[in-house]
Amino acid sequence: MNLTIADVRLTPILVADPPLLNTRGVHQPYTPRLIVEVETADGVTGVGETYGDTKYLELARPFAGKLRGRPVSDLNALFTVADEVAVDASRVSGKVDVGGLRGVQTADKLRLSVVSAFEVACLDALGKALGLPVHTLLGGKVRDTVEYSAYLFYKWADHPEGVPAEKDGWGAALDPAGVVEQARRFKERYGFTSFKLKGGVFPPDQEIAAVRALAEAFPGHPLRLDPNGAWSVPTSLKVADEIGGLLEYLEDPALGTPAMAEVAARTDVPLATNMCVTTFAEIKEAFTRDAVQVVLSDHHYWGGLRNTRQLAEICRTFGVGISMHSNTHLGISLAAMTHVASTVPGLHHACDSHYPWQSEDVLTERLTFHEGKVTVSDAPGLGVALDRDRLRVLHRRWLDDDGALRERDDAAAMRVADPDWVTPAVPRW
Ligand SMILES: [Mg+2]
């Protein structure tokens, strides 16, 4: 068996995305993703996916060049090889990431997001070569299914007039009744029993009303609200006071560890984050100050599936809960998320996934949710297969784009509808 990486293929694509609202703006009609393939000398191919914005592509290309000739099993070396690739300083703003809403942007975060796709692709290839599923390479699954939550969004019925976009069949959701209707459809179609609402879009009182409406429509179902750090500490405490009893947890009510610690000290409502704990370096302060009670892992942030497991172990050591965050992603990443989640003991909260919002994929067969759960594949590797025709179509869309959509920018997408829109200062309320 020859596990040497003989070829690496990078395919940037644009995938349809509905007009989902968040505190910074609205999703673009198409979102960039990068599909990574590694092929061994024996012709075994593994796949991974990550963010597709130019800053990630600029890193992925030289990184891919350095991997040829290395074994796909050389997973630890991915990080040292990534460190050898220079990051263009102009690509690192030092500000809060626009599209990903993942805290302050750094060169290391960029590197880890790129490594994540290659690590998943290498694990997929290694698993296929050995005839073993990825979860076995991670030490073995401790559950046969992974539970996901319905990811509810305020949304428009359509992207702004005149903007080329795919039609989605979800309609608008701009008030409590619309949110409840969306949740009902999620439950009917996929069987989800946990509901997360992306907040920070409307003044807190309106979002409090939406959570109350959800609680009334779905009694006993776990609910979460995530305003992406849009609130001040007093506002966070007011919301916690009013609807804390209805929530499984409150996600990133305020921005940054100091503010989260202040909120956490004055409420019993558990706080979750995918914004103030996004790297190993950020763990110490957050855990020492008891700023968060649940960390929402994301293998794209943390540098892959093995680092996600390491994060889970640290959380377990400190008695902090673990679950999973999601950004716009396709089936390759959902498969990767499911494999790693299946190996994590103490996963007490349903994971987030945007997947139901993505009508397009690059797989021959879409992954499915039954009773809100994805069955863990026991097939070799990730258990998914690339649809090359679909990949070509979505890559063609990327090639045909004049550059306007190649960088995800929710504020710019919002300005198409509202030319006066500026990214709101934080805290917004
Ligand atoms: Mg979040």
Tab-separated table of C-alpha atoms and ligand atoms in Angstrom:
chain	number	residue	atom	x	y	z
A	1	MET	CA	0.000	0.000	0.000
A	2	ASN	CA	1.450	3.354	-1.029
A	3	LEU	CA	0.010	6.191	1.083
A	4	THR	CA	2.152	8.904	-0.489
A	5	ILE	CA	0.230	11.977	-1.613
A	6	ALA	CA	0.686	12.059	-5.380
A	7	ASP	CA	-1.761	14.830	-6.201
A	8	VAL	CA	-3.756	17.566	-4.466
A	9	ARG	CA	-6.677	19.283	-6.186
A	10	LEU	CA	-8.256	22.516	-4.971
A	11	THR	CA	-11.624	23.489	-6.385
A	12	PRO	CA	-13.182	26.777	-5.267
A	13	ILE	CA	-16.945	26.851	-5.747
A	14	LEU	CA	-19.924	29.101	-5.117
A	15	VAL	CA	-22.953	27.458	-3.499
A	16	ALA	CA	-26.463	28.855	-3.309
A	17	ASP	CA	-27.341	30.391	0.050
A	18	PRO	CA	-30.754	31.755	1.099
A	19	PRO	CA	-31.147	35.337	2.400
A	20	LEU	CA	-30.505	34.492	6.058
A	21	LEU	CA	-30.143	37.496	8.354
A	22	ASN	CA	-27.626	38.053	11.127
A	23	THR	CA	-26.415	41.014	13.107
A	24	ARG	CA	-23.917	42.056	10.436
A	25	GLY	CA	-26.161	41.761	7.419
A	26	VAL	CA	-27.499	38.993	5.231
A	27	HIS	CA	-26.044	35.940	3.533
A	28	GLN	CA	-24.997	36.472	-0.080
A	29	PRO	CA	-26.949	34.576	-2.756
A	30	TYR	CA	-23.829	32.433	-3.237
A	31	THR	CA	-21.165	31.557	-0.676
A	32	PRO	CA	-17.576	30.572	-1.498
A	33	ARG	CA	-16.336	27.157	-0.358
A	34	LEU	CA	-13.148	25.285	-1.164
A	35	ILE	CA	-13.210	21.574	-1.979
A	36	VAL	CA	-9.898	19.808	-1.292
A	37	GLU	CA	-8.960	16.425	-2.769
A	38	VAL	CA	-5.801	14.496	-1.908
A	39	GLU	CA	-4.911	11.497	-4.023
A	40	THR	CA	-2.459	8.803	-3.014
A	41	ALA	CA	0.025	7.094	-5.319
A	42	ASP	CA	-2.376	4.139	-5.312
A	43	GLY	CA	-5.144	6.360	-6.690
A	44	VAL	CA	-7.178	6.602	-3.460
A	45	THR	CA	-8.812	10.023	-3.143
A	46	GLY	CA	-9.893	11.772	0.057
A	47	VAL	CA	-12.043	14.919	0.260
A	48	GLY	CA	-12.370	17.875	2.607
A	49	GLU	CA	-13.994	21.316	2.503
A	50	THR	CA	-13.453	24.685	4.126
A	51	TYR	CA	-14.008	28.413	3.576
A	52	GLY	CA	-13.404	29.466	-0.003
A	53	ASP	CA	-12.640	33.183	0.314
A	54	THR	CA	-9.463	34.380	-1.388
A	55	LYS	CA	-7.459	34.601	1.834
A	56	TYR	CA	-8.010	30.864	2.377
A	57	LEU	CA	-7.232	30.014	-1.265
A	58	GLU	CA	-4.006	32.006	-1.095
A	59	LEU	CA	-2.900	29.844	1.813
A	60	ALA	CA	-4.251	26.567	0.490
A	61	ARG	CA	-2.353	26.715	-2.811
A	62	PRO	CA	1.240	26.861	-1.452
A	63	PHE	CA	0.228	24.505	1.373
A	64	ALA	CA	-1.018	21.934	-1.157
A	65	GLY	CA	2.283	22.175	-2.998
A	66	LYS	CA	4.180	21.211	0.157
A	67	LEU	CA	2.075	18.098	0.770
A	68	ARG	CA	2.928	16.202	-2.387
A	69	GLY	CA	5.301	13.358	-1.569
A	70	ARG	CA	4.195	13.118	2.091
A	71	PRO	CA	2.087	10.209	3.383
A	72	VAL	CA	-1.630	10.917	4.007
A	73	SER	CA	-1.056	9.400	7.460
A	74	ASP	CA	1.356	12.226	8.381
A	75	LEU	CA	-1.391	14.204	10.133
A	76	ASN	CA	0.664	15.883	12.863
A	77	ALA	CA	3.000	17.303	10.228
A	78	LEU	CA	0.126	19.234	8.622
A	79	PHE	CA	0.472	21.896	11.317
A	80	THR	CA	4.226	22.323	10.974
A	81	VAL	CA	3.915	22.455	7.190
A	82	ALA	CA	1.153	25.077	7.516
A	83	ASP	CA	3.418	27.204	9.718
A	84	GLU	CA	5.907	27.349	6.846
A	85	VAL	CA	3.350	29.064	4.617
A	86	ALA	CA	3.456	32.823	4.956
A	87	VAL	CA	0.174	34.637	5.577
A	88	ASP	CA	-0.257	37.941	3.784
A	89	ALA	CA	-0.600	40.397	6.676
A	90	SER	CA	-3.107	42.480	4.734
A	91	ARG	CA	-5.463	39.493	4.858
A	92	VAL	CA	-5.542	39.548	8.641
A	93	SER	CA	-7.613	42.453	9.798
A	94	GLY	CA	-7.204	42.058	13.544
A	95	LYS	CA	-10.921	42.776	13.623
A	96	VAL	CA	-13.931	40.552	14.061
A	97	ASP	CA	-14.237	38.225	11.082
A	98	VAL	CA	-16.985	39.492	8.808
A	99	GLY	CA	-18.453	36.324	7.420
A	100	GLY	CA	-17.607	33.787	10.046
A	101	LEU	CA	-18.440	35.824	13.161
A	102	ARG	CA	-15.643	34.003	14.917
A	103	GLY	CA	-13.940	36.606	17.004
A	104	VAL	CA	-10.750	38.442	16.086
A	105	GLN	CA	-9.090	37.327	12.870
A	106	THR	CA	-5.498	36.073	13.092
A	107	ALA	CA	-2.996	34.329	10.810
A	108	ASP	CA	-3.203	31.203	12.958
A	109	LYS	CA	-6.974	31.033	12.572
A	110	LEU	CA	-6.592	31.238	8.802
A	111	ARG	CA	-3.978	28.481	8.848
A	112	LEU	CA	-6.066	26.177	11.034
A	113	SER	CA	-9.128	26.631	8.809
A	114	VAL	CA	-7.076	25.615	5.794
A	115	VAL	CA	-5.432	22.695	7.606
A	116	SER	CA	-8.863	21.418	8.656
A	117	ALA	CA	-9.898	20.632	5.072
A	118	PHE	CA	-6.615	18.851	4.329
A	119	GLU	CA	-6.739	16.880	7.578
A	120	VAL	CA	-10.266	15.678	6.760
A	121	ALA	CA	-9.208	14.801	3.193
A	122	CYS	CA	-6.164	12.869	4.494
A	123	LEU	CA	-8.304	10.997	7.041
A	124	ASP	CA	-10.825	10.178	4.296
A	125	ALA	CA	-8.070	8.829	2.021
A	126	LEU	CA	-6.376	6.937	4.864
A	127	GLY	CA	-9.688	5.384	5.896
A	128	LYS	CA	-10.442	4.325	2.334
A	129	ALA	CA	-6.946	2.853	1.938
A	130	LEU	CA	-7.270	0.898	5.197
A	131	GLY	CA	-10.943	-0.007	4.762
A	132	LEU	CA	-11.836	1.828	7.985
A	133	PRO	CA	-14.345	4.613	8.715
A	134	VAL	CA	-12.947	7.954	9.890
A	135	HIS	CA	-14.498	7.509	13.334
A	136	THR	CA	-12.372	4.365	13.784
A	137	LEU	CA	-9.233	6.346	12.918
A	138	LEU	CA	-10.295	8.778	15.681
A	139	GLY	CA	-10.543	5.977	18.231
A	140	GLY	CA	-14.029	4.688	17.535
A	141	LYS	CA	-17.588	5.956	17.760
A	142	VAL	CA	-19.390	6.007	21.094
A	143	ARG	CA	-22.791	6.519	19.438
A	144	ASP	CA	-24.410	5.376	16.202
A	145	THR	CA	-26.244	8.612	15.451
A	146	VAL	CA	-25.448	12.293	16.027
A	147	GLU	CA	-28.227	14.680	16.927
A	148	TYR	CA	-28.505	18.067	15.223
A	149	SER	CA	-30.642	21.091	16.032
A	150	ALA	CA	-32.855	23.082	13.692
A	151	TYR	CA	-30.989	26.263	12.845
A	152	LEU	CA	-33.673	28.939	12.639
A	153	PHE	CA	-32.985	32.254	10.950
A	154	TYR	CA	-34.820	35.467	10.402
A	155	LYS	CA	-34.938	35.612	6.645
A	156	TRP	CA	-36.361	37.391	3.686
A	157	ALA	CA	-38.503	35.503	1.200
A	158	ASP	CA	-36.012	36.336	-1.550
A	159	HIS	CA	-32.672	37.970	-2.172
A	160	PRO	CA	-32.997	41.626	-3.278
A	161	GLU	CA	-34.680	42.197	-6.603
A	162	GLY	CA	-32.385	42.078	-9.601
A	163	VAL	CA	-29.759	39.953	-7.823
A	164	PRO	CA	-29.149	36.596	-9.536
A	165	ALA	CA	-30.069	33.917	-6.995
A	166	GLU	CA	-31.609	30.473	-6.636
A	167	LYS	CA	-35.180	30.355	-5.309
A	168	ASP	CA	-35.601	28.761	-1.906
A	169	GLY	CA	-38.949	27.452	-0.802
A	170	TRP	CA	-38.806	28.627	2.804
A	171	GLY	CA	-40.523	31.984	2.535
A	172	ALA	CA	-39.941	34.890	4.900
A	173	ALA	CA	-39.506	34.724	8.674
A	174	LEU	CA	-39.411	38.176	10.198
A	175	ASP	CA	-41.601	37.886	13.302
A	176	PRO	CA	-42.447	35.302	15.991
A	177	ALA	CA	-45.135	33.642	13.835
A	178	GLY	CA	-42.693	33.314	10.925
A	179	VAL	CA	-40.026	31.807	13.181
A	180	VAL	CA	-42.492	29.292	14.624
A	181	GLU	CA	-43.664	28.342	11.125
A	182	GLN	CA	-40.057	27.814	10.036
A	183	ALA	CA	-39.424	25.650	13.108
A	184	ARG	CA	-42.526	23.600	12.343
A	185	ARG	CA	-41.254	22.875	8.849
A	186	PHE	CA	-37.806	21.935	10.173
A	187	LYS	CA	-39.452	19.537	12.586
A	188	GLU	CA	-41.725	18.035	9.930
A	189	ARG	CA	-39.003	17.613	7.314
A	190	TYR	CA	-36.079	16.531	9.468
A	191	GLY	CA	-37.472	15.606	12.866
A	192	PHE	CA	-35.374	18.135	14.783
A	193	THR	CA	-36.387	18.563	18.404
A	194	SER	CA	-33.868	21.267	19.439
A	195	PHE	CA	-34.210	24.758	18.018
A	196	LYS	CA	-31.607	27.474	17.740
A	197	LEU	CA	-32.563	30.972	16.629
A	198	LYS	CA	-29.918	33.217	15.086
A	199	GLY	CA	-30.560	36.521	16.828
A	200	GLY	CA	-28.956	39.954	16.961
A	201	VAL	CA	-31.119	40.944	13.994
A	202	PHE	CA	-34.001	42.758	15.696
A	203	PRO	CA	-34.173	44.635	19.019
A	204	PRO	CA	-34.003	42.112	21.887
A	205	ASP	CA	-37.688	42.460	22.827
A	206	GLN	CA	-38.695	41.100	19.411
A	207	GLU	CA	-36.327	38.163	19.739
A	208	ILE	CA	-37.545	37.497	23.288
A	209	ALA	CA	-41.073	37.324	21.827
A	210	ALA	CA	-39.885	34.834	19.192
A	211	VAL	CA	-38.341	32.571	21.841
A	212	ARG	CA	-41.517	32.765	23.911
A	213	ALA	CA	-43.553	31.808	20.832
A	214	LEU	CA	-41.237	28.843	20.175
A	215	ALA	CA	-41.538	27.715	23.794
A	216	GLU	CA	-45.303	27.861	23.547
A	217	ALA	CA	-45.428	26.001	20.216
A	218	PHE	CA	-42.860	23.360	21.212
A	219	PRO	CA	-43.122	22.844	24.973
A	220	GLY	CA	-40.185	20.980	26.487
A	221	HIS	CA	-37.976	21.294	23.405
A	222	PRO	CA	-34.457	22.681	23.988
A	223	LEU	CA	-34.189	26.286	22.729
A	224	ARG	CA	-31.186	28.528	22.137
A	225	LEU	CA	-30.731	32.127	21.101
A	226	ASP	CA	-27.510	33.431	19.497
A	227	PRO	CA	-27.168	37.193	18.881
A	228	ASN	CA	-23.450	36.888	17.966
A	229	GLY	CA	-22.273	39.242	20.692
A	230	ALA	CA	-24.653	42.039	19.685
A	231	TRP	CA	-25.744	42.884	23.223
A	232	SER	CA	-24.244	44.859	26.091
A	233	VAL	CA	-23.808	43.159	29.455
A	234	PRO	CA	-26.973	44.810	30.912
A	235	THR	CA	-29.014	43.801	27.840
A	236	SER	CA	-27.668	40.245	28.047
A	237	LEU	CA	-28.688	40.085	31.705
A	238	LYS	CA	-32.141	41.494	30.940
A	239	VAL	CA	-32.727	38.837	28.259
A	240	ALA	CA	-31.368	36.107	30.553
A	241	ASP	CA	-33.707	37.313	33.275
A	242	GLU	CA	-36.762	37.343	31.004
A	243	ILE	CA	-36.380	34.099	29.060
A	244	GLY	CA	-33.467	32.281	30.704
A	245	GLY	CA	-35.841	29.671	32.071
A	246	LEU	CA	-36.882	28.767	28.526
A	247	LEU	CA	-33.337	28.387	27.208
A	248	GLU	CA	-30.994	25.413	27.115
A	249	TYR	CA	-28.256	28.024	26.813
A	250	LEU	CA	-27.681	31.569	25.665
A	251	GLU	CA	-25.052	31.754	22.922
A	252	ASP	CA	-22.548	34.624	22.756
A	253	PRO	CA	-24.905	37.284	24.134
A	254	ALA	CA	-21.986	39.695	24.603
A	255	LEU	CA	-18.715	39.968	22.714
A	256	GLY	CA	-15.458	38.722	24.207
A	257	THR	CA	-14.417	36.829	27.295
A	258	PRO	CA	-14.495	39.767	29.777
A	259	ALA	CA	-18.089	40.666	28.865
A	260	MET	CA	-19.169	37.013	28.807
A	261	ALA	CA	-17.566	36.522	32.246
A	262	GLU	CA	-19.513	39.488	33.586
A	263	VAL	CA	-22.779	38.073	32.265
A	264	ALA	CA	-21.981	34.564	33.488
A	265	ALA	CA	-21.234	35.834	36.998
A	266	ARG	CA	-24.699	37.360	37.288
A	267	THR	CA	-26.977	34.738	35.759
A	268	ASP	CA	-27.603	31.019	36.155
A	269	VAL	CA	-28.369	30.634	32.444
A	270	PRO	CA	-25.540	28.646	30.821
A	271	LEU	CA	-23.563	30.601	28.225
A	272	ALA	CA	-22.252	28.964	25.050
A	273	THR	CA	-19.690	30.349	22.628
A	274	ASN	CA	-18.179	29.992	19.217
A	275	MET	CA	-16.775	33.527	19.362
A	276	CYS	CA	-14.645	33.993	22.484
A	277	VAL	CA	-13.179	30.467	22.587
A	278	THR	CA	-12.088	29.630	19.041
A	279	THR	CA	-8.445	28.663	19.629
A	280	PHE	CA	-6.512	26.763	22.296
A	281	ALA	CA	-4.879	30.040	23.346
A	282	GLU	CA	-8.281	31.489	24.285
A	283	ILE	CA	-9.280	28.628	26.574
A	284	LYS	CA	-7.291	29.498	29.688
A	285	GLU	CA	-8.769	32.933	30.332
A	286	ALA	CA	-12.326	31.912	29.465
A	287	PHE	CA	-12.300	28.802	31.659
A	288	THR	CA	-10.431	30.462	34.521
A	289	ARG	CA	-13.023	33.230	34.594
A	290	ASP	CA	-15.915	30.770	34.156
A	291	ALA	CA	-17.044	32.892	31.216
A	292	VAL	CA	-18.581	30.002	29.245
A	293	GLN	CA	-20.350	26.810	30.195
A	294	VAL	CA	-20.545	25.241	26.713
A	295	VAL	CA	-17.949	25.490	23.936
A	296	LEU	CA	-19.284	25.092	20.410
A	297	SER	CA	-16.506	23.324	18.574
A	298	ASP	CA	-16.007	23.647	14.838
A	299	HIS	CA	-13.385	21.551	13.116
A	300	HIS	CA	-12.906	24.296	10.502
A	301	TYR	CA	-11.824	26.669	13.276
A	302	TRP	CA	-9.801	24.292	15.374
A	303	GLY	CA	-7.697	22.679	12.674
A	304	GLY	CA	-9.518	19.426	12.038
A	305	LEU	CA	-11.122	16.461	13.702
A	306	ARG	CA	-8.241	15.457	15.948
A	307	ASN	CA	-7.941	18.952	17.402
A	308	THR	CA	-11.711	18.933	17.933
A	309	ARG	CA	-11.307	15.803	20.020
A	310	GLN	CA	-8.503	17.470	21.957
A	311	LEU	CA	-10.753	20.462	22.624
A	312	ALA	CA	-13.482	18.113	23.851
A	313	GLU	CA	-11.029	16.490	26.282
A	314	ILE	CA	-9.966	19.873	27.672
A	315	CYS	CA	-13.612	20.844	28.117
A	316	ARG	CA	-14.289	17.566	29.901
A	317	THR	CA	-11.307	18.181	32.197
A	318	PHE	CA	-12.668	21.576	33.193
A	319	GLY	CA	-16.303	20.470	33.453
A	320	VAL	CA	-17.285	22.666	30.506
A	321	GLY	CA	-19.896	21.328	28.085
A	322	ILE	CA	-19.213	20.731	24.406
A	323	SER	CA	-21.334	20.904	21.292
A	324	MET	CA	-20.816	22.019	17.715
A	325	HIS	CA	-21.063	25.270	15.786
A	326	SER	CA	-21.818	25.506	12.090
A	327	ASN	CA	-21.294	27.971	9.320
A	328	THR	CA	-22.554	27.506	5.770
A	329	HIS	CA	-21.215	24.084	4.728
A	330	LEU	CA	-21.841	21.140	2.441
A	331	GLY	CA	-22.124	17.391	2.928
A	332	ILE	CA	-18.394	16.680	3.153
A	333	SER	CA	-18.181	18.799	6.281
A	334	LEU	CA	-21.438	17.397	7.685
A	335	ALA	CA	-19.951	13.907	7.285
A	336	ALA	CA	-16.741	15.053	9.004
A	337	MET	CA	-18.717	16.727	11.820
A	338	THR	CA	-20.760	13.564	12.301
A	339	HIS	CA	-17.707	11.307	12.472
A	340	VAL	CA	-15.929	13.402	15.081
A	341	ALA	CA	-19.100	14.065	17.086
A	342	SER	CA	-19.721	10.326	17.217
A	343	THR	CA	-16.401	9.855	19.058
A	344	VAL	CA	-16.929	12.527	21.730
A	345	PRO	CA	-18.321	11.317	25.032
A	346	GLY	CA	-20.400	13.815	26.982
A	347	LEU	CA	-21.897	15.487	23.912
A	348	HIS	CA	-25.010	16.637	25.753
A	349	HIS	CA	-26.358	19.174	23.264
A	350	ALA	CA	-27.557	18.711	19.677
A	351	CYS	CA	-25.001	20.033	17.168
A	352	ASP	CA	-25.700	22.971	14.865
A	353	SER	CA	-25.788	22.543	11.095
A	354	HIS	CA	-26.644	24.861	8.210
A	355	TYR	CA	-26.945	21.847	5.909
A	356	PRO	CA	-30.755	21.956	5.496
A	357	TRP	CA	-30.368	25.502	4.123
A	358	GLN	CA	-27.996	24.316	1.390
A	359	SER	CA	-30.012	23.088	-1.592
A	360	GLU	CA	-26.811	22.342	-3.517
A	361	ASP	CA	-24.083	19.841	-2.759
A	362	VAL	CA	-21.083	18.200	-4.404
A	363	LEU	CA	-21.928	14.662	-3.268
A	364	THR	CA	-23.522	11.901	-5.327
A	365	GLU	CA	-25.936	11.393	-2.440
A	366	ARG	CA	-27.040	13.994	0.112
A	367	LEU	CA	-26.761	13.168	3.790
A	368	THR	CA	-30.137	12.860	5.485
A	369	PHE	CA	-31.595	13.624	8.910
A	370	HIS	CA	-33.957	11.149	10.566
A	371	GLU	CA	-35.604	12.251	13.796
A	372	GLY	CA	-33.089	15.098	13.808
A	373	LYS	CA	-30.136	12.741	13.638
A	374	VAL	CA	-27.507	11.727	11.107
A	375	THR	CA	-26.494	8.057	11.153
A	376	VAL	CA	-22.747	7.591	11.584
A	377	SER	CA	-21.338	5.933	8.454
A	378	ASP	CA	-19.331	2.728	8.879
A	379	ALA	CA	-18.144	2.800	5.262
A	380	PRO	CA	-14.416	3.389	4.686
A	381	GLY	CA	-13.303	7.015	5.070
A	382	LEU	CA	-16.031	9.621	5.438
A	383	GLY	CA	-18.497	7.428	3.536
A	384	VAL	CA	-19.286	10.072	0.906
A	385	ALA	CA	-18.569	10.311	-2.833
A	386	LEU	CA	-17.886	13.421	-4.925
A	387	ASP	CA	-20.238	14.196	-7.801
A	388	ARG	CA	-17.732	15.569	-10.313
A	389	ASP	CA	-20.408	16.997	-12.573
A	390	ARG	CA	-21.902	19.023	-9.726
A	391	LEU	CA	-18.437	20.108	-8.627
A	392	ARG	CA	-17.745	21.336	-12.152
A	393	VAL	CA	-21.021	23.285	-12.303
A	394	LEU	CA	-20.390	25.033	-8.989
A	395	HIS	CA	-16.758	25.709	-9.914
A	396	ARG	CA	-17.932	27.188	-13.227
A	397	ARG	CA	-20.129	29.588	-11.251
A	398	TRP	CA	-17.047	30.627	-9.252
A	399	LEU	CA	-15.035	31.112	-12.464
A	400	ASP	CA	-17.810	33.186	-14.006
A	401	ASP	CA	-18.108	35.459	-10.974
A	402	ASP	CA	-16.450	38.834	-11.420
A	403	GLY	CA	-15.103	38.669	-7.874
A	404	ALA	CA	-18.127	40.189	-6.155
A	405	LEU	CA	-19.164	36.932	-4.513
A	406	ARG	CA	-15.780	35.335	-3.967
A	407	GLU	CA	-15.384	37.033	-0.595
A	408	ARG	CA	-18.252	36.431	1.756
A	409	ASP	CA	-19.406	39.803	2.994
A	410	ASP	CA	-22.787	39.878	4.716
A	411	ALA	CA	-22.690	43.663	5.149
A	412	ALA	CA	-22.052	44.195	1.433
A	413	ALA	CA	-24.931	41.827	0.631
A	414	MET	CA	-27.161	43.894	2.924
A	415	ARG	CA	-26.122	47.119	1.199
A	416	VAL	CA	-27.664	45.815	-2.027
A	417	ALA	CA	-31.044	46.151	-0.309
A	418	ASP	CA	-30.131	49.035	1.978
A	419	PRO	CA	-27.369	51.262	0.552
A	420	ASP	CA	-27.033	53.064	3.893
A	421	TRP	CA	-26.298	49.875	5.822
A	422	VAL	CA	-23.109	49.926	7.869
A	423	THR	CA	-21.931	47.046	10.018
A	424	PRO	CA	-23.461	47.885	13.396
A	425	ALA	CA	-21.129	48.876	16.188
A	426	VAL	CA	-20.983	46.352	19.030
A	427	PRO	CA	-22.798	46.239	21.360
A	428	ARG	CA	-25.685	47.044	19.084
A	429	TRP	CA	-28.241	46.993	21.891
B	1	MG	MG	-22.789	31.258	17.368
